[in-house]
PDB file of N, CA and C in Angstrom:
ATOM      1  N   UNK A 227      20.731 -13.255  68.461  1.00  0.00           N
ATOM      2  CA  UNK A 227      20.773 -12.122  66.948  1.00  0.00           C
ATOM      3  C   UNK A 227      21.157 -12.911  66.157  1.00  0.00           C
ATOM      4  N   UNK A 228      21.915 -14.056  66.119  1.00  0.00           N
ATOM      5  CA  UNK A 228      22.387 -14.791  64.952  1.00  0.00           C
ATOM      6  C   UNK A 228      21.266 -15.555  64.719  1.00  0.00           C
ATOM      7  N   UNK A 229      20.479 -16.060  65.471  1.00  0.00           N
ATOM      8  CA  UNK A 229      18.948 -16.996  64.936  1.00  0.00           C
ATOM      9  C   UNK A 229      18.339 -15.928  64.502  1.00  0.00           C
ATOM     10  N   UNK A 230      17.774 -14.972  64.488  1.00  0.00           N
ATOM     11  CA  UNK A 230      17.210 -13.792  63.986  1.00  0.00           C
ATOM     12  C   UNK A 230      17.526 -13.552  62.448  1.00  0.00           C
ATOM     13  N   UNK A 231      18.944 -13.118  62.434  1.00  0.00           N
ATOM     14  CA  UNK A 231      19.636 -13.299  61.151  1.00  0.00           C
ATOM     15  C   UNK A 231      19.242 -14.639  60.262  1.00  0.00           C
ATOM     16  N   UNK A 232      19.477 -15.391  60.791  1.00  0.00           N
ATOM     17  CA  UNK A 232      19.750 -16.648  59.983  1.00  0.00           C
ATOM     18  C   UNK A 232      17.899 -16.990  59.749  1.00  0.00           C
ATOM     19  N   UNK A 233      16.615 -16.485  60.203  1.00  0.00           N
ATOM     20  CA  UNK A 233      15.511 -16.642  60.096  1.00  0.00           C
ATOM     21  C   UNK A 233      15.407 -15.226  58.860  1.00  0.00           C
ATOM     22  N   UNK A 234      15.860 -14.179  59.013  1.00  0.00           N
ATOM     23  CA  UNK A 234      15.938 -13.336  57.765  1.00  0.00           C
ATOM     24  C   UNK A 234      16.413 -13.710  56.456  1.00  0.00           C
ATOM     25  N   UNK A 235      17.377 -14.511  56.767  1.00  0.00           N
ATOM     26  CA  UNK A 235      18.216 -14.809  55.131  1.00  0.00           C
ATOM     27  C   UNK A 235      17.048 -16.288  54.472  1.00  0.00           C
ATOM     28  N   UNK A 236      16.799 -17.030  55.411  1.00  0.00           N
ATOM     29  CA  UNK A 236      15.921 -18.453  54.836  1.00  0.00           C
ATOM     30  C   UNK A 236      14.348 -17.599  54.197  1.00  0.00           C
ATOM     31  N   UNK A 237      13.950 -16.776  54.667  1.00  0.00           N
ATOM     32  CA  UNK A 237      12.812 -16.017  54.402  1.00  0.00           C
ATOM     33  C   UNK A 237      13.195 -15.214  53.265  1.00  0.00           C
ATOM     34  N   UNK A 238      14.384 -14.498  53.040  1.00  0.00           N
ATOM     35  CA  UNK A 238      14.809 -13.770  51.930  1.00  0.00           C
ATOM     36  C   UNK A 238      14.942 -14.428  50.680  1.00  0.00           C
ATOM     37  N   UNK A 239      15.444 -15.806  51.032  1.00  0.00           N
ATOM     38  CA  UNK A 239      15.878 -17.185  49.832  1.00  0.00           C
ATOM     39  C   UNK A 239      14.230 -17.712  49.432  1.00  0.00           C
ATOM     40  N   UNK A 240      13.639 -17.807  50.725  1.00  0.00           N
ATOM     41  CA  UNK A 240      12.310 -18.534  50.116  1.00  0.00           C
ATOM     42  C   UNK A 240      11.397 -17.508  48.990  1.00  0.00           C
ATOM     43  N   UNK A 241      11.817 -16.178  49.302  1.00  0.00           N
ATOM     44  CA  UNK A 241      10.895 -14.939  48.467  1.00  0.00           C
ATOM     45  C   UNK A 241      11.276 -15.197  47.171  1.00  0.00           C
ATOM     46  N   UNK A 242      12.635 -15.030  47.132  1.00  0.00           N
ATOM     47  CA  UNK A 242      13.742 -14.778  45.696  1.00  0.00           C
ATOM     48  C   UNK A 242      13.346 -16.213  45.394  1.00  0.00           C
ATOM     49  N   UNK A 243      13.489 -17.420  45.682  1.00  0.00           N
ATOM     50  CA  UNK A 243      13.242 -18.517  44.684  1.00  0.00           C
ATOM     51  C   UNK A 243      11.485 -18.214  44.361  1.00  0.00           C
ATOM     52  N   UNK A 244      11.070 -18.033  45.132  1.00  0.00           N
ATOM     53  CA  UNK A 244       9.477 -17.980  44.465  1.00  0.00           C
ATOM     54  C   UNK A 244       9.105 -16.633  43.785  1.00  0.00           C
ATOM     55  N   UNK A 245       9.628 -15.789  43.873  1.00  0.00           N
ATOM     56  CA  UNK A 245       9.467 -14.864  42.864  1.00  0.00           C
ATOM     57  C   UNK A 245      10.164 -15.134  41.260  1.00  0.00           C
ATOM     58  N   UNK A 246      11.250 -15.724  41.556  1.00  0.00           N
ATOM     59  CA  UNK A 246      11.984 -16.651  40.095  1.00  0.00           C
ATOM     60  C   UNK A 246      11.492 -17.399  39.104  1.00  0.00           C
ATOM     61  N   UNK A 247      10.795 -18.646  40.283  1.00  0.00           N
ATOM     62  CA  UNK A 247       9.796 -19.168  39.241  1.00  0.00           C
ATOM     63  C   UNK A 247       8.177 -18.747  39.040  1.00  0.00           C
ATOM     64  N   UNK A 248       8.349 -17.636  39.643  1.00  0.00           N
ATOM     65  CA  UNK A 248       6.756 -16.543  38.863  1.00  0.00           C
ATOM     66  C   UNK A 248       7.607 -16.136  37.458  1.00  0.00           C
ATOM     67  N   UNK A 249       8.684 -15.593  37.635  1.00  0.00           N
ATOM     68  CA  UNK A 249       9.181 -15.307  36.348  1.00  0.00           C
ATOM     69  C   UNK A 249       9.329 -16.427  34.971  1.00  0.00           C
ATOM     70  N   UNK A 250       9.651 -17.489  35.819  1.00  0.00           N
ATOM     71  CA  UNK A 250       9.746 -18.684  34.877  1.00  0.00           C
ATOM     72  C   UNK A 250       8.736 -19.127  34.149  1.00  0.00           C
ATOM     73  N   UNK A 251       7.775 -18.998  34.456  1.00  0.00           N
ATOM     74  CA  UNK A 251       6.731 -19.501  34.436  1.00  0.00           C
ATOM     75  C   UNK A 251       5.999 -19.338  32.934  1.00  0.00           C
ATOM     76  N   UNK A 252       5.792 -18.221  32.553  1.00  0.00           N
ATOM     77  CA  UNK A 252       5.849 -17.893  31.004  1.00  0.00           C
ATOM     78  C   UNK A 252       6.672 -18.464  30.059  1.00  0.00           C
ATOM     79  N   UNK A 253       7.841 -18.651  30.550  1.00  0.00           N
ATOM     80  CA  UNK A 253       8.603 -19.294  29.325  1.00  0.00           C
ATOM     81  C   UNK A 253       8.500 -20.929  29.522  1.00  0.00           C
ATOM     82  N   UNK A 254       8.184 -21.765  30.875  1.00  0.00           N
ATOM     83  CA  UNK A 254       7.708 -22.632  30.366  1.00  0.00           C
ATOM     84  C   UNK A 254       6.042 -23.092  30.160  1.00  0.00           C
ATOM     85  N   UNK A 255       5.301 -22.271  30.171  1.00  0.00           N
ATOM     86  CA  UNK A 255       3.961 -21.990  29.470  1.00  0.00           C
ATOM     87  C   UNK A 255       4.100 -22.268  27.884  1.00  0.00           C
ATOM     88  N   UNK A 256       5.076 -21.241  27.520  1.00  0.00           N
ATOM     89  CA  UNK A 256       5.597 -21.170  25.862  1.00  0.00           C
ATOM     90  C   UNK A 256       5.978 -22.784  25.290  1.00  0.00           C
ATOM     91  N   UNK A 257       6.908 -22.902  26.336  1.00  0.00           N
ATOM     92  CA  UNK A 257       7.924 -24.316  25.606  1.00  0.00           C
ATOM     93  C   UNK A 257       6.539 -25.246  25.398  1.00  0.00           C
ATOM     94  N   UNK A 258       5.839 -25.469  26.691  1.00  0.00           N
ATOM     95  CA  UNK A 258       4.865 -26.586  26.708  1.00  0.00           C
ATOM     96  C   UNK A 258       3.794 -26.307  25.506  1.00  0.00           C
ATOM     97  N   UNK A 259       3.549 -25.024  25.158  1.00  0.00           N
ATOM     98  CA  UNK A 259       2.292 -24.797  24.517  1.00  0.00           C
ATOM     99  C   UNK A 259       2.913 -25.208  23.119  1.00  0.00           C
ATOM    100  N   UNK A 260       3.992 -24.928  22.775  1.00  0.00           N
ATOM    101  CA  UNK A 260       4.566 -25.473  21.124  1.00  0.00           C
ATOM    102  C   UNK A 260       4.313 -26.876  21.025  1.00  0.00           C
ATOM    103  N   UNK A 261       3.952 -27.609  21.841  1.00  0.00           N
ATOM    104  CA  UNK A 261       3.576 -28.904  21.460  1.00  0.00           C
ATOM    105  C   UNK A 261       2.429 -29.083  21.458  1.00  0.00           C
ATOM    106  N   UNK A 262       1.398 -28.111  21.411  1.00  0.00           N
ATOM    107  CA  UNK A 262      -0.073 -28.416  21.268  1.00  0.00           C
ATOM    108  C   UNK A 262      -0.380 -28.051  20.021  1.00  0.00           C
ATOM    109  N   UNK A 263      -1.778 -28.550  19.519  1.00  0.00           N
ATOM    110  CA  UNK A 263      -2.639 -27.922  18.211  1.00  0.00           C
ATOM    111  C   UNK A 263      -2.330 -26.259  18.005  1.00  0.00           C
ATOM    112  N   UNK A 264      -2.037 -25.783  17.042  1.00  0.00           N
ATOM    113  CA  UNK A 264      -2.198 -24.489  16.604  1.00  0.00           C
ATOM    114  C   UNK A 264      -3.635 -24.172  17.537  1.00  0.00           C
ATOM    115  N   UNK A 265      -4.832 -24.658  17.019  1.00  0.00           N
ATOM    116  CA  UNK A 265      -6.091 -24.271  17.715  1.00  0.00           C
ATOM    117  C   UNK A 265      -6.523 -24.149  18.814  1.00  0.00           C
ATOM    118  N   UNK A 266      -5.902 -24.703  19.649  1.00  0.00           N
ATOM    119  CA  UNK A 266      -5.967 -25.336  21.073  1.00  0.00           C
ATOM    120  C   UNK A 266      -5.049 -24.485  21.965  1.00  0.00           C
ATOM    121  N   UNK A 267      -4.245 -23.787  21.650  1.00  0.00           N
ATOM    122  CA  UNK A 267      -3.331 -23.388  22.542  1.00  0.00           C
ATOM    123  C   UNK A 267      -3.871 -22.182  23.907  1.00  0.00           C
ATOM    124  N   UNK A 268      -4.620 -21.614  23.403  1.00  0.00           N
ATOM    125  CA  UNK A 268      -5.635 -20.604  24.320  1.00  0.00           C
ATOM    126  C   UNK A 268      -6.688 -20.973  25.060  1.00  0.00           C
ATOM    127  N   UNK A 269      -7.145 -22.234  24.193  1.00  0.00           N
ATOM    128  CA  UNK A 269      -8.595 -22.877  24.807  1.00  0.00           C
ATOM    129  C   UNK A 269      -8.248 -23.598  26.115  1.00  0.00           C
ATOM    130  N   UNK A 270      -6.963 -24.192  25.666  1.00  0.00           N
ATOM    131  CA  UNK A 270      -6.674 -24.954  26.728  1.00  0.00           C
ATOM    132  C   UNK A 270      -5.122 -24.402  27.659  1.00  0.00           C
ATOM    133  N   UNK A 271      -5.425 -23.167  27.796  1.00  0.00           N
ATOM    134  CA  UNK A 271      -4.393 -22.329  28.321  1.00  0.00           C
ATOM    135  C   UNK A 271      -3.878 -22.956  29.831  1.00  0.00           C
ATOM    136  N   UNK A 272      -5.128 -23.329  30.536  1.00  0.00           N
ATOM    137  CA  UNK A 272      -4.984 -23.667  32.098  1.00  0.00           C
ATOM    138  C   UNK A 272      -3.731 -25.139  32.169  1.00  0.00           C
ATOM    139  N   UNK A 273      -4.033 -25.714  31.175  1.00  0.00           N
ATOM    140  CA  UNK A 273      -3.540 -26.916  30.867  1.00  0.00           C
ATOM    141  C   UNK A 273      -1.733 -26.745  30.560  1.00  0.00           C
ATOM    142  N   UNK A 274      -0.929 -27.204  31.717  1.00  0.00           N
ATOM    143  CA  UNK A 274       0.291 -26.810  30.675  1.00  0.00           C
ATOM    144  C   UNK A 274       0.759 -28.220  29.934  1.00  0.00           C
ATOM    145  N   UNK A 275       0.361 -29.544  30.468  1.00  0.00           N
ATOM    146  CA  UNK A 275       0.910 -30.684  29.619  1.00  0.00           C
ATOM    147  C   UNK A 275      -0.264 -30.686  27.935  1.00  0.00           C
ATOM    148  N   UNK A 276      -0.009 -30.834  27.088  1.00  0.00           N
ATOM    149  CA  UNK A 276      -0.352 -30.982  26.002  1.00  0.00           C
ATOM    150  C   UNK A 276      -1.212 -32.461  25.866  1.00  0.00           C
ATOM    151  N   UNK A 277      -2.560 -32.200  25.522  1.00  0.00           N
ATOM    152  CA  UNK A 277      -3.140 -33.334  25.580  1.00  0.00           C
ATOM    153  C   UNK A 277      -3.042 -34.200  24.154  1.00  0.00           C
ATOM    154  N   UNK A 278      -3.598 -33.857  23.240  1.00  0.00           N
ATOM    155  CA  UNK A 278      -2.856 -34.184  22.076  1.00  0.00           C
ATOM    156  C   UNK A 278      -1.581 -33.933  21.850  1.00  0.00           C
ATOM    157  N   UNK A 279       0.050 -34.117  22.053  1.00  0.00           N
ATOM    158  CA  UNK A 279       1.193 -33.734  21.964  1.00  0.00           C
ATOM    159  C   UNK A 279       1.562 -34.511  20.545  1.00  0.00           C
ATOM    160  N   UNK A 280       2.040 -32.814  19.975  1.00  0.00           N
ATOM    161  CA  UNK A 280       2.529 -32.818  18.587  1.00  0.00           C
ATOM    162  C   UNK A 280       3.632 -32.008  18.246  1.00  0.00           C
ATOM    163  N   UNK A 281       4.252 -32.690  16.821  1.00  0.00           N
ATOM    164  CA  UNK A 281       5.475 -31.558  16.835  1.00  0.00           C
ATOM    165  C   UNK A 281       4.919 -30.734  15.798  1.00  0.00           C
ATOM    166  N   UNK A 282       4.037 -30.885  14.943  1.00  0.00           N
ATOM    167  CA  UNK A 282       4.037 -30.327  13.913  1.00  0.00           C
ATOM    168  C   UNK A 282       3.902 -28.630  13.880  1.00  0.00           C
ATOM    169  N   UNK A 283       3.985 -28.257  15.025  1.00  0.00           N
ATOM    170  CA  UNK A 283       4.472 -26.433  15.084  1.00  0.00           C
ATOM    171  C   UNK A 283       5.356 -26.269  14.595  1.00  0.00           C
ATOM    172  N   UNK A 284       6.529 -27.502  14.776  1.00  0.00           N
ATOM    173  CA  UNK A 284       8.107 -27.090  14.300  1.00  0.00           C
ATOM    174  C   UNK A 284       7.947 -27.467  13.251  1.00  0.00           C
ATOM    175  N   UNK A 285       7.570 -28.248  12.461  1.00  0.00           N
ATOM    176  CA  UNK A 285       7.562 -29.101  11.027  1.00  0.00           C
ATOM    177  C   UNK A 285       7.279 -27.689  10.348  1.00  0.00           C
ATOM    178  N   UNK A 286       5.893 -26.929  10.829  1.00  0.00           N
ATOM    179  CA  UNK A 286       5.644 -25.759   9.973  1.00  0.00           C
ATOM    180  C   UNK A 286       6.574 -24.622   9.953  1.00  0.00           C
ATOM    181  N   UNK A 287       7.302 -24.342  11.029  1.00  0.00           N
ATOM    182  CA  UNK A 287       8.215 -23.352  11.468  1.00  0.00           C
ATOM    183  C   UNK A 287       9.185 -23.266  10.424  1.00  0.00           C
ATOM    184  N   UNK A 288       9.778 -24.774  10.584  1.00  0.00           N
ATOM    185  CA  UNK A 288      10.906 -25.089   9.903  1.00  0.00           C
ATOM    186  C   UNK A 288      10.495 -24.649   8.314  1.00  0.00           C
ATOM    187  N   UNK A 289       9.660 -24.959   8.241  1.00  0.00           N
ATOM    188  CA  UNK A 289       9.023 -24.627   6.274  1.00  0.00           C
ATOM    189  C   UNK A 289       8.804 -23.173   5.936  1.00  0.00           C
ATOM    190  N   UNK A 290       8.727 -22.234   7.098  1.00  0.00           N
ATOM    191  CA  UNK A 290       8.884 -20.835   6.894  1.00  0.00           C
ATOM    192  C   UNK A 290       7.533 -20.351   6.672  1.00  0.00           C
ATOM    193  N   UNK A 291       7.734 -19.095   6.239  1.00  0.00           N
ATOM    194  CA  UNK A 291       6.586 -18.069   5.495  1.00  0.00           C
ATOM    195  C   UNK A 291       7.156 -17.516   4.427  1.00  0.00           C
ATOM    196  N   UNK A 292       5.859 -16.905   3.109  1.00  0.00           N
ATOM    197  CA  UNK A 292       6.257 -16.349   2.115  1.00  0.00           C
ATOM    198  C   UNK A 292       7.414 -16.815   1.456  1.00  0.00           C
ATOM    199  N   UNK A 293       7.284 -18.273   1.168  1.00  0.00           N
ATOM    200  CA  UNK A 293       8.238 -19.202   0.349  1.00  0.00           C
ATOM    201  C   UNK A 293       9.257 -19.026   0.797  1.00  0.00           C
ATOM    202  N   UNK A 294       9.995 -18.584   2.051  1.00  0.00           N
ATOM    203  CA  UNK A 294      11.536 -18.507   2.430  1.00  0.00           C
ATOM    204  C   UNK A 294      11.749 -19.635   3.920  1.00  0.00           C
ATOM    205  N   UNK A 295      12.480 -20.416   3.496  1.00  0.00           N
ATOM    206  CA  UNK A 295      12.335 -21.420   4.384  1.00  0.00           C
ATOM    207  C   UNK A 295      13.491 -20.906   5.499  1.00  0.00           C
ATOM    208  N   UNK A 296      12.762 -21.364   6.893  1.00  0.00           N
ATOM    209  CA  UNK A 296      13.827 -21.498   8.411  1.00  0.00           C
ATOM    210  C   UNK A 296      15.364 -21.457   7.767  1.00  0.00           C
ATOM    211  N   UNK A 297      15.816 -22.520   6.703  1.00  0.00           N
ATOM    212  CA  UNK A 297      17.236 -22.569   6.483  1.00  0.00           C
ATOM    213  C   UNK A 297      17.731 -21.728   6.052  1.00  0.00           C
ATOM    214  N   UNK A 298      17.188 -20.549   5.190  1.00  0.00           N
ATOM    215  CA  UNK A 298      17.545 -19.364   4.754  1.00  0.00           C
ATOM    216  C   UNK A 298      17.856 -18.394   5.894  1.00  0.00           C
ATOM    217  N   UNK A 299      16.919 -18.271   6.976  1.00  0.00           N
ATOM    218  CA  UNK A 299      17.097 -17.567   7.999  1.00  0.00           C
ATOM    219  C   UNK A 299      18.233 -17.700   8.835  1.00  0.00           C
ATOM    220  N   UNK A 300      18.419 -19.217   9.002  1.00  0.00           N
ATOM    221  CA  UNK A 300      19.797 -20.011   9.932  1.00  0.00           C
ATOM    222  C   UNK A 300      20.923 -19.408   9.217  1.00  0.00           C
ATOM    223  N   UNK A 301      21.270 -19.481   7.178  1.00  0.00           N
ATOM    224  CA  UNK A 301      22.183 -19.497   6.689  1.00  0.00           C
ATOM    225  C   UNK A 301      22.736 -17.831   6.965  1.00  0.00           C
ATOM    226  N   UNK A 302      21.378 -16.920   6.901  1.00  0.00           N
ATOM    227  CA  UNK A 302      21.874 -15.270   7.085  1.00  0.00           C
ATOM    228  C   UNK A 302      22.480 -15.100   8.373  1.00  0.00           C
ATOM    229  N   UNK A 303      22.027 -15.612   9.484  1.00  0.00           N
ATOM    230  CA  UNK A 303      22.551 -15.324  10.478  1.00  0.00           C
ATOM    231  C   UNK A 303      23.949 -15.622  10.922  1.00  0.00           C
ATOM    232  N   UNK A 304      24.021 -17.078  10.431  1.00  0.00           N
ATOM    233  CA  UNK A 304      25.499 -17.500  10.262  1.00  0.00           C
ATOM    234  C   UNK A 304      26.636 -16.835   9.922  1.00  0.00           C
ATOM    235  N   UNK A 305      26.004 -16.260   8.819  1.00  0.00           N
ATOM    236  CA  UNK A 305      26.968 -15.445   7.552  1.00  0.00           C
ATOM    237  C   UNK A 305      27.322 -13.949   8.236  1.00  0.00           C
ATOM    238  N   UNK A 306      26.259 -13.649   8.897  1.00  0.00           N
ATOM    239  CA  UNK A 306      26.612 -12.008   9.839  1.00  0.00           C
ATOM    240  C   UNK A 306      27.156 -12.588  11.035  1.00  0.00           C
ATOM    241  N   UNK A 307      26.829 -13.447  11.648  1.00  0.00           N
ATOM    242  CA  UNK A 307      27.564 -14.036  13.044  1.00  0.00           C
ATOM    243  C   UNK A 307      29.121 -13.886  12.463  1.00  0.00           C
ATOM    244  N   UNK A 308      29.518 -15.209  11.611  1.00  0.00           N
ATOM    245  CA  UNK A 308      30.777 -15.219  11.023  1.00  0.00           C
ATOM    246  C   UNK A 308      31.667 -13.990  10.579  1.00  0.00           C
ATOM    247  N   UNK A 309      31.003 -12.795   9.521  1.00  0.00           N
ATOM    248  CA  UNK A 309      31.657 -11.693   8.927  1.00  0.00           C
ATOM    249  C   UNK A 309      32.002 -10.917  10.413  1.00  0.00           C
ATOM    250  N   UNK A 310      30.869 -10.782  11.232  1.00  0.00           N
ATOM    251  CA  UNK A 310      30.891  -9.800  12.679  1.00  0.00           C
ATOM    252  C   UNK A 310      32.283 -10.567  13.446  1.00  0.00           C
ATOM    253  N   UNK A 311      32.501 -11.556  13.572  1.00  0.00           N
ATOM    254  CA  UNK A 311      33.457 -12.335  14.099  1.00  0.00           C
ATOM    255  C   UNK A 311      34.669 -12.069  13.658  1.00  0.00           C
ATOM    256  N   UNK A 312      34.935 -12.258  12.456  1.00  0.00           N
ATOM    257  CA  UNK A 312      36.207 -11.927  11.591  1.00  0.00           C
ATOM    258  C   UNK A 312      36.693 -10.483  11.428  1.00  0.00           C
ATOM    259  N   UNK A 313      35.634  -9.595  11.457  1.00  0.00           N
ATOM    260  CA  UNK A 313      35.557  -8.106  11.162  1.00  0.00           C
ATOM    261  C   UNK A 313      36.148  -7.845  12.937  1.00  0.00           C
ATOM    262  N   UNK A 314      35.708  -8.280  13.874  1.00  0.00           N
ATOM    263  CA  UNK A 314      35.896  -8.161  15.318  1.00  0.00           C
ATOM    264  C   UNK A 314      37.640  -8.549  15.584  1.00  0.00           C
ATOM    265  N   UNK A 315      37.599  -9.771  15.260  1.00  0.00           N
ATOM    266  CA  UNK A 315      39.013 -10.257  15.341  1.00  0.00           C
ATOM    267  C   UNK A 315      40.625  -9.117  14.695  1.00  0.00           C
ATOM    268  N   UNK A 316      39.912  -8.868  13.418  1.00  0.00           N
ATOM    269  CA  UNK A 316      41.045  -7.959  12.586  1.00  0.00           C
ATOM    270  C   UNK A 316      41.282  -6.964  13.372  1.00  0.00           C
ATOM    271  N   UNK A 317      39.933  -5.953  13.459  1.00  0.00           N
ATOM    272  CA  UNK A 317      40.107  -4.442  14.128  1.00  0.00           C
ATOM    273  C   UNK A 317      40.995  -5.020  15.362  1.00  0.00           C
ATOM    274  N   UNK A 318      40.257  -5.881  16.004  1.00  0.00           N
ATOM    275  CA  UNK A 318      41.182  -5.773  17.342  1.00  0.00           C
ATOM    276  C   UNK A 318      42.731  -6.581  17.385  1.00  0.00           C
ATOM    277  N   UNK A 319      42.931  -7.195  16.500  1.00  0.00           N
ATOM    278  CA  UNK A 319      44.447  -7.376  16.320  1.00  0.00           C
ATOM    279  C   UNK A 319      45.246  -6.248  15.798  1.00  0.00           C
ATOM    280  N   UNK A 320      44.521  -4.816  14.862  1.00  0.00           N
ATOM    281  CA  UNK A 320      45.073  -3.816  14.568  1.00  0.00           C
ATOM    282  C   UNK A 320      45.328  -3.227  15.970  1.00  0.00           C
ATOM    283  N   UNK A 321      44.117  -3.061  16.518  1.00  0.00           N
ATOM    284  CA  UNK A 321      44.426  -1.997  17.943  1.00  0.00           C
ATOM    285  C   UNK A 321      45.503  -2.518  19.046  1.00  0.00           C
ATOM    286  N   UNK A 322      45.564  -3.829  19.222  1.00  0.00           N
ATOM    287  CA  UNK A 322      46.665  -4.310  19.914  1.00  0.00           C
ATOM    288  C   UNK A 322      47.587  -4.177  19.727  1.00  0.00           C
ATOM    289  N   UNK A 323      47.964  -4.204  17.978  1.00  0.00           N
ATOM    290  CA  UNK A 323      49.161  -4.201  17.687  1.00  0.00           C
ATOM    291  C   UNK A 323      49.623  -2.477  18.206  1.00  0.00           C
ATOM    292  N   UNK A 324      48.655  -1.507  17.783  1.00  0.00           N
ATOM    293  CA  UNK A 324      48.836   0.127  18.343  1.00  0.00           C
ATOM    294  C   UNK A 324      49.390   0.266  19.313  1.00  0.00           C
ATOM    295  N   UNK A 325      48.359  -0.404  20.299  1.00  0.00           N
ATOM    296  CA  UNK A 325      48.836  -0.280  21.973  1.00  0.00           C
ATOM    297  C   UNK A 325      50.061  -1.049  22.183  1.00  0.00           C
ATOM    298  N   UNK A 326      50.568  -2.111  21.560  1.00  0.00           N
ATOM    299  CA  UNK A 326      52.031  -2.351  22.237  1.00  0.00           C
ATOM    300  C   UNK A 326      53.242  -2.039  21.659  1.00  0.00           C
ATOM    301  N   UNK A 327      52.741  -1.176  20.512  1.00  0.00           N
ATOM    302  CA  UNK A 327      54.094   0.174  20.021  1.00  0.00           C
ATOM    303  C   UNK A 327      53.806   1.245  21.032  1.00  0.00           C
TER     304      UNK A 327
END
């Protein structure tokens, strides 16, 4: 009985690990495709390793679009995150004081 349970556990873990790798493959493909030339991403989809390795996509991404750079998006996200954190801390302190009394 113990050997049967162990075999079932091994098969289960192999299936779960295989399914997990299957789910991670698109993320790995996307990451590796970010180092390919823009016009060759889909024409060389079978090859994960980029033949002309380039960082041009990251430089273009930092430039942004419509005249707005990525730094502007980063500053806006930081501003919203800081204000949200301060607001949460202030309201939590008020509620904690109310519960304490």
